[in-house]
Structure formats: structure tokens, C-alpha cells
Coordinates of C-alpha atoms in Angstrom, one line a residue:
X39 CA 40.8 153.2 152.8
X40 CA 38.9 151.3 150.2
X41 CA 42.3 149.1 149.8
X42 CA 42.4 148.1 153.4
X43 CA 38.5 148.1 153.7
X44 CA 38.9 145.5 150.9
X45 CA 41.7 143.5 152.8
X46 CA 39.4 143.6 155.9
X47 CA 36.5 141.9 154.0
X48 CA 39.1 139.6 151.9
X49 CA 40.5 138.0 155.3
X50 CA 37.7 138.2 157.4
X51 CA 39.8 140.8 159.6
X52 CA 37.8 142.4 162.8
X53 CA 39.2 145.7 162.1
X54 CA 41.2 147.9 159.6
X55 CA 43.7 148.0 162.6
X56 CA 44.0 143.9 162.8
X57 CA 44.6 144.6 158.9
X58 CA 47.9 146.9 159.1
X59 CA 48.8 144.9 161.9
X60 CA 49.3 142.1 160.5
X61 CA 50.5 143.1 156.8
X62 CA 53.9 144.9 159.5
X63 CA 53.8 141.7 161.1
X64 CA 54.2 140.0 157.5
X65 CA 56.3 142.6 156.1
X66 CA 58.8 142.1 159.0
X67 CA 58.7 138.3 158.7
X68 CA 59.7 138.6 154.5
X69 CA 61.8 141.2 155.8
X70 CA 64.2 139.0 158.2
X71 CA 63.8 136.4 156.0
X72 CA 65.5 137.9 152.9
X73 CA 68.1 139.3 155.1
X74 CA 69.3 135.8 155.9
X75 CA 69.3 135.0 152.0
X76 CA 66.0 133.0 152.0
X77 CA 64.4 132.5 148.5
X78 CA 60.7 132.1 148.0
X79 CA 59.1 130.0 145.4
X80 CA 55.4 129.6 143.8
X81 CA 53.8 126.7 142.8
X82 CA 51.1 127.0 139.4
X83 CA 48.3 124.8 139.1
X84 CA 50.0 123.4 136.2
X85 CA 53.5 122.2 138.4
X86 CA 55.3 125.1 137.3
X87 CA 57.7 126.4 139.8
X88 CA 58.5 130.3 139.6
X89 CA 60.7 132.7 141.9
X90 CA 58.7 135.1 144.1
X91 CA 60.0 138.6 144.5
X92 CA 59.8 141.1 146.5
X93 CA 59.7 144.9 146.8
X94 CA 62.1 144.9 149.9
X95 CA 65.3 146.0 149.5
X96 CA 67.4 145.1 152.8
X97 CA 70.7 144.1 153.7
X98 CA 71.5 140.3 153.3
X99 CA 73.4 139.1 157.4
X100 CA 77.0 138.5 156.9
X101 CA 77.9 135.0 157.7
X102 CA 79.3 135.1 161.2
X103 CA 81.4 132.3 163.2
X104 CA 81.6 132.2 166.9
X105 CA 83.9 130.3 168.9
X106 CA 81.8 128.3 171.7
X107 CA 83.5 126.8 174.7
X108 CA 83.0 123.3 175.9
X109 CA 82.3 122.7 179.7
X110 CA 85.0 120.1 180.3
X111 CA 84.1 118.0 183.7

């Protein structure tokens, strides 16, 4: 509780429930993301560029292809 009354404070949240809300709303986001392969990057204050990772293990999309028919007039 002290975590998310923390969080609440730190983002100027209304409520613990606006807090938890939005961390599954963020967590689904990275989520969908790294299933589609996307990597995420930081940026230092000094120009140095590092990989961000993660704690979520999901299952990267298989490429698909789809045949898509042309309207012929």
C-alpha cells in the first residue's frame, strides 16, 4: 500500500484505483508491444543510448500474409 500510496503522490493520481489502472493499462501497452518484436531504447544525459528491458515474457506474433482482393470496375 505504501508502494502505490507512493505512486499516487509521484503522479499526482486522484486515487490508488487511477494508480493500478493505469500501470494494467501500461503493462498491456509494453505488453502488445514486445509481442510484435518492438525494442525500447533510453537515452542518458550524457548521449548514451542503452536497451530497456523488461520483465515480460510473452510470445513474439508470427509474421502473417494475407491475400487481399482488388475491386476491379
Amino acid at each position: 500500500m505504501d508502494r502505490l500510496e507512493d505512486l499516487k503522490v509521484r503522479t499526482d493520481a486522484s486515487s490508488i484505483t487511477e494508480v493500478v489502472k493505469s500501470a494494467l493499462m501500461t503493462y498491456e501497452s509494453l505488453a502488445d508491444h514486445l509481442a510484435e518484436g518492438v525494442v525500447f531504447s533510453g537515452h542518458r544525459p550524457n548521449g548514451e543510448v542503452f536497451a530497456v528491458e523488461f520483465m515480460i515474457d510473452v510470445e513474439k506474433k508470427k509474421p502473417s500474409l494475407s491475400v487481399v482482393e482488388k475491386a476491379f470496375a
